[in-house]
Short mmCIF file of C-alpha atoms in Angstrom, two decimals:
data_model
loop_
_atom_site.label_atom_id
_atom_site.label_comp_id
_atom_site.label_asym_id
_atom_site.label_seq_id
_atom_site.Cartn_x
_atom_site.Cartn_y
_atom_site.Cartn_z
CA UNK A 1 -12.01 52.71 -141.55
CA UNK A 2 -11.93 49.60 -139.39
CA UNK A 3 -14.80 49.21 -136.89
CA UNK A 4 -12.50 49.33 -133.85
CA UNK A 5 -10.71 52.44 -135.11
CA UNK A 6 -14.05 54.03 -135.88
CA UNK A 7 -15.25 53.51 -132.30
CA UNK A 8 -12.09 55.17 -131.02
CA UNK A 9 -12.47 58.27 -133.19
CA UNK A 10 -13.34 61.54 -131.40
CA UNK A 11 -16.44 62.14 -133.52
CA UNK A 12 -17.94 58.78 -132.54
CA UNK A 13 -17.03 59.16 -128.86
CA UNK A 14 -18.55 62.64 -128.69
CA UNK A 15 -21.68 61.59 -130.56
CA UNK A 16 -22.19 58.55 -128.33
CA UNK A 17 -21.70 60.65 -125.20
CA UNK A 18 -24.32 63.17 -126.29
CA UNK A 19 -26.70 60.41 -127.35
CA UNK A 20 -26.49 58.65 -124.01
CA UNK A 21 -26.71 61.84 -121.91
CA UNK A 22 -29.67 63.38 -123.74
CA UNK A 23 -31.37 60.05 -124.32
CA UNK A 24 -31.51 59.48 -120.58
CA UNK A 25 -33.94 62.42 -120.34
CA UNK A 26 -36.55 60.13 -121.87
CA UNK A 27 -37.18 59.00 -118.29
CA UNK A 28 -38.72 62.37 -117.61
CA UNK A 29 -40.88 62.23 -120.70
CA UNK A 30 -42.13 58.71 -119.95
CA UNK A 31 -43.16 59.80 -116.50
CA UNK A 32 -44.77 63.04 -117.70
CA UNK A 33 -46.68 61.26 -120.44
CA UNK A 34 -48.19 58.62 -118.16
CA UNK A 35 -48.98 61.25 -115.54
CA UNK A 36 -50.86 63.18 -118.24
CA UNK A 37 -53.01 60.13 -118.94
CA UNK A 38 -51.18 58.36 -121.76
CA UNK A 39 -50.47 54.65 -121.57
CA UNK A 40 -46.88 53.34 -121.64
CA UNK A 41 -47.50 52.09 -125.19
CA UNK A 42 -48.69 55.53 -126.31
CA UNK A 43 -45.70 57.17 -124.63
CA UNK A 44 -43.26 54.89 -126.44
CA UNK A 45 -45.11 55.43 -129.73
CA UNK A 46 -44.58 59.20 -129.41
CA UNK A 47 -40.88 58.81 -128.66
CA UNK A 48 -40.41 56.37 -131.52
CA UNK A 49 -42.30 58.19 -134.27
CA UNK A 50 -42.42 61.81 -133.11
CA UNK A 51 -38.85 61.80 -131.75
CA UNK A 52 -38.46 65.44 -130.82
CA UNK A 53 -38.37 66.08 -127.09
CA UNK A 54 -39.60 69.67 -126.93
CA UNK A 55 -42.66 68.90 -129.05
CA UNK A 56 -43.40 65.75 -127.06
CA UNK A 57 -43.27 67.61 -123.75
CA UNK A 58 -45.42 70.40 -125.21
CA UNK A 59 -48.06 67.88 -126.27
CA UNK A 60 -48.30 66.08 -122.93
CA UNK A 61 -48.10 69.40 -121.09
CA UNK A 62 -51.25 70.67 -122.79
CA UNK A 63 -53.03 67.37 -122.18
CA UNK A 64 -51.98 67.35 -118.53
CA UNK A 65 -53.32 70.87 -118.14
CA UNK A 66 -56.74 69.87 -119.45
CA UNK A 67 -56.25 71.18 -122.97
CA UNK A 68 -57.52 69.48 -126.09
CA UNK A 69 -55.49 67.11 -128.22
CA UNK A 70 -55.79 69.53 -131.13
CA UNK A 71 -54.28 72.38 -129.09
CA UNK A 72 -51.47 70.10 -127.93
CA UNK A 73 -50.75 68.94 -131.47
CA UNK A 74 -50.66 72.52 -132.77
CA UNK A 75 -48.17 73.51 -130.10
CA UNK A 76 -46.05 70.48 -130.87
CA UNK A 77 -46.06 71.33 -134.59
CA UNK A 78 -45.04 74.91 -133.84
CA UNK A 79 -42.07 73.78 -131.80
CA UNK A 80 -41.12 71.16 -134.37
CA UNK A 81 -41.08 73.70 -137.19
CA UNK A 82 -37.45 74.51 -136.49
CA UNK A 83 -36.49 70.99 -137.55
CA UNK A 84 -37.59 71.87 -141.08
CA UNK A 85 -34.98 74.63 -141.18
CA UNK A 86 -32.37 72.22 -139.82
CA UNK A 87 -33.27 69.76 -142.56
CA UNK A 88 -32.64 72.31 -145.30
CA UNK A 89 -29.10 72.79 -144.06
CA UNK A 90 -28.36 69.13 -143.37
CA UNK A 91 -29.60 68.06 -146.80
CA UNK A 92 -26.62 69.86 -148.35
CA UNK A 93 -24.17 68.81 -145.66
CA UNK A 94 -24.98 65.09 -145.70
CA UNK A 95 -25.67 64.84 -149.43
CA UNK A 96 -27.93 61.79 -149.20
CA UNK A 97 -30.65 61.02 -151.73
CA UNK A 98 -33.71 58.80 -151.96
CA UNK A 99 -34.53 56.43 -149.11
CA UNK A 100 -31.50 57.44 -147.04
CA UNK A 101 -32.58 61.08 -147.08
CA UNK A 102 -36.14 60.11 -146.07
CA UNK A 103 -34.83 58.03 -143.17
CA UNK A 104 -32.41 60.74 -142.09
CA UNK A 105 -35.26 63.27 -142.01
CA UNK A 106 -36.71 61.45 -139.00
CA UNK A 107 -33.47 62.03 -137.10
CA UNK A 108 -33.18 65.77 -137.72
CA UNK A 109 -33.36 67.27 -134.23
CA UNK A 110 -31.36 69.81 -132.22
CA UNK A 111 -28.65 67.41 -131.06
CA UNK A 112 -28.00 65.65 -134.38
CA UNK A 113 -27.89 69.00 -136.18
CA UNK A 114 -25.48 70.58 -133.71
CA UNK A 115 -23.09 67.63 -133.74
CA UNK A 116 -23.18 67.31 -137.53
CA UNK A 117 -22.57 70.95 -138.40
CA UNK A 118 -19.34 71.24 -136.40
CA UNK A 119 -17.62 68.48 -138.39
CA UNK A 120 -14.87 69.46 -140.86
CA UNK A 121 -15.87 67.22 -143.78
CA UNK A 122 -18.78 65.22 -145.19
CA UNK A 123 -17.57 61.82 -144.01
CA UNK A 124 -17.23 63.00 -140.41
CA UNK A 125 -20.59 64.76 -140.64
CA UNK A 126 -22.32 61.57 -141.77
CA UNK A 127 -20.63 59.56 -139.03
CA UNK A 128 -21.64 62.10 -136.38
CA UNK A 129 -25.23 62.23 -137.59
CA UNK A 130 -25.73 58.46 -137.78
CA UNK A 131 -24.04 57.80 -134.43
CA UNK A 132 -25.95 60.49 -132.55
CA UNK A 133 -29.25 59.56 -134.19
CA UNK A 134 -28.84 55.85 -133.46
CA UNK A 135 -27.60 56.12 -129.88
CA UNK A 136 -29.87 58.97 -128.83
CA UNK A 137 -32.90 57.42 -130.51
CA UNK A 138 -32.32 54.05 -128.88
CA UNK A 139 -31.82 55.51 -125.43
CA UNK A 140 -34.72 57.95 -125.79
CA UNK A 141 -37.21 55.21 -126.61
CA UNK A 142 -35.83 52.80 -124.01
CA UNK A 143 -35.80 55.33 -121.19
CA UNK A 144 -39.28 56.51 -122.15
CA UNK A 145 -40.51 52.98 -121.58
CA UNK A 146 -38.65 52.71 -118.26
CA UNK A 147 -39.99 56.06 -117.08
CA UNK A 148 -43.54 55.19 -118.10
CA UNK A 149 -43.48 51.84 -116.32
CA UNK A 150 -41.81 53.25 -113.21
CA UNK A 151 -44.21 56.17 -112.75
CA UNK A 152 -46.10 54.48 -109.95
CA UNK A 153 -42.83 53.79 -108.11
CA UNK A 154 -41.17 57.19 -108.54
CA UNK A 155 -43.40 60.07 -107.56
CA UNK A 156 -41.10 62.93 -108.58
CA UNK A 157 -38.69 62.25 -111.44
CA UNK A 158 -37.31 65.81 -111.23
CA UNK A 159 -35.24 64.87 -108.18
CA UNK A 160 -32.79 63.16 -110.57
CA UNK A 161 -32.02 66.47 -112.27
CA UNK A 162 -32.63 65.15 -115.79
CA UNK A 163 -34.09 68.50 -116.84
CA UNK A 164 -30.56 69.95 -116.70
CA UNK A 165 -29.09 67.46 -119.19
CA UNK A 166 -30.29 69.17 -122.36
CA UNK A 167 -29.13 72.72 -121.47
CA UNK A 168 -25.77 71.37 -120.30
CA UNK A 169 -25.23 69.55 -123.60
CA UNK A 170 -26.10 72.62 -125.65
CA UNK A 171 -23.79 74.81 -123.58
CA UNK A 172 -20.99 72.34 -124.23
CA UNK A 173 -21.67 72.46 -127.97
CA UNK A 174 -21.99 76.24 -128.02
CA UNK A 175 -18.92 77.17 -126.01
CA UNK A 176 -16.25 76.26 -128.65
CA UNK A 177 -18.00 78.49 -131.18
CA UNK A 178 -18.20 81.38 -128.73
CA UNK A 179 -14.56 80.96 -127.75
CA UNK A 180 -13.40 81.06 -131.38
CA UNK A 181 -16.04 83.44 -132.69
CA UNK A 182 -15.87 87.15 -133.38
CA UNK A 183 -17.92 89.99 -131.95
CA UNK A 184 -20.89 89.25 -134.19
CA UNK A 185 -21.00 85.67 -132.89
CA UNK A 186 -21.18 86.92 -129.31
CA UNK A 187 -23.78 89.54 -130.25
CA UNK A 188 -25.99 86.87 -131.84
CA UNK A 189 -25.67 84.59 -128.79
CA UNK A 190 -26.38 87.34 -126.27
CA UNK A 191 -29.31 88.71 -128.27
CA UNK A 192 -30.84 85.25 -128.57
CA UNK A 193 -30.46 84.60 -124.84
CA UNK A 194 -31.93 88.00 -124.02
CA UNK A 195 -34.96 87.46 -126.24
CA UNK A 196 -35.62 84.05 -124.71
CA UNK A 197 -35.33 85.31 -121.13
CA UNK A 198 -37.52 88.35 -121.79
CA UNK A 199 -40.25 86.30 -123.49
CA UNK A 200 -40.33 83.38 -121.04
CA UNK A 201 -42.70 84.99 -118.48
CA UNK A 202 -45.23 85.92 -121.18
CA UNK A 203 -45.22 83.16 -123.82
CA UNK A 204 -46.00 79.43 -123.71
CA UNK A 205 -43.19 77.00 -123.07
CA UNK A 206 -40.96 76.50 -126.09
CA UNK A 207 -42.09 79.61 -127.98
CA UNK A 208 -39.32 81.84 -126.49
CA UNK A 209 -36.76 79.47 -128.01
CA UNK A 210 -38.30 79.95 -131.45
CA UNK A 211 -38.34 83.70 -130.94
CA UNK A 212 -34.69 83.65 -129.91
CA UNK A 213 -33.81 82.12 -133.28
CA UNK A 214 -34.54 85.49 -134.88
CA UNK A 215 -31.26 86.69 -133.38
CA UNK A 216 -29.56 84.83 -136.23
CA UNK A 217 -30.63 87.72 -138.48
CA UNK A 218 -27.62 89.56 -137.05
CA UNK A 219 -25.50 87.33 -139.28
CA UNK A 220 -27.01 89.08 -142.31
CA UNK A 221 -25.58 92.43 -141.23
CA UNK A 222 -22.24 93.47 -142.66
CA UNK A 223 -19.75 91.51 -144.78
CA UNK A 224 -19.82 87.71 -144.90
CA UNK A 225 -16.92 87.05 -142.55
CA UNK A 226 -16.28 84.93 -139.51
CA UNK A 227 -13.47 85.31 -136.98
CA UNK A 228 -11.67 87.65 -139.37
CA UNK A 229 -11.67 85.29 -142.36
CA UNK A 230 -12.07 86.96 -145.77
CA UNK A 231 -15.41 86.68 -147.49
CA UNK A 232 -15.70 83.61 -149.67
CA UNK A 233 -13.05 81.67 -147.74
CA UNK A 234 -14.17 78.26 -146.47
CA UNK A 235 -15.35 78.35 -142.88
CA UNK A 236 -14.47 75.58 -140.44
CA UNK A 237 -18.03 74.41 -140.05
CA UNK A 238 -18.75 74.25 -143.77
CA UNK A 239 -18.77 70.67 -145.00
CA UNK A 240 -17.53 69.96 -148.48
CA UNK A 241 -18.01 66.74 -150.47
#
């Protein structure tokens, strides 16, 4: 595929849009990190090498609240555990080996996983993953630096509404599946949302999201069907070589 045609393809446009939108939220992290006592260099280091927003916010949140670095790191690891499960699925979908798989592991986050799994074939899945990873990663690190350096000039970064970017993106990714899904799909979504809302007042930030993932166990109930398709028939989101 020619470079110009590739840039015009829907998968690249969608991936770039998500990368730019979510990456802009790095402004909030840069500000939060410096406010918690980290230097701009340390903030950028976290975004570059840790590269998972929820875990990064959890870490600086504990530090800002007077907690120890060990406690913050444990919370960050707990939240990042879900990426391991994503990686198990993406390893089969992307089909990379060796150094490429090791490099791709760094980019396994919520957004890259969601965009990749909705693609109809392996080539599109790889394009979606690489595009989202590259664009989002670049913007996340860049905006982290901008937010960290601008902390003294902007007293309240929340006035820009960047905290709404992530949920809006996920709702946009989720809606097509809900619209085309069957009753079990809706049951899983509603159960997950209910668990998260019920647990939010009682559990630390981020933990309700992990708890909500248990709603996926509903998919194990009953025959292996989706939207009325017979068991064993290829599903739209399954990626074949």
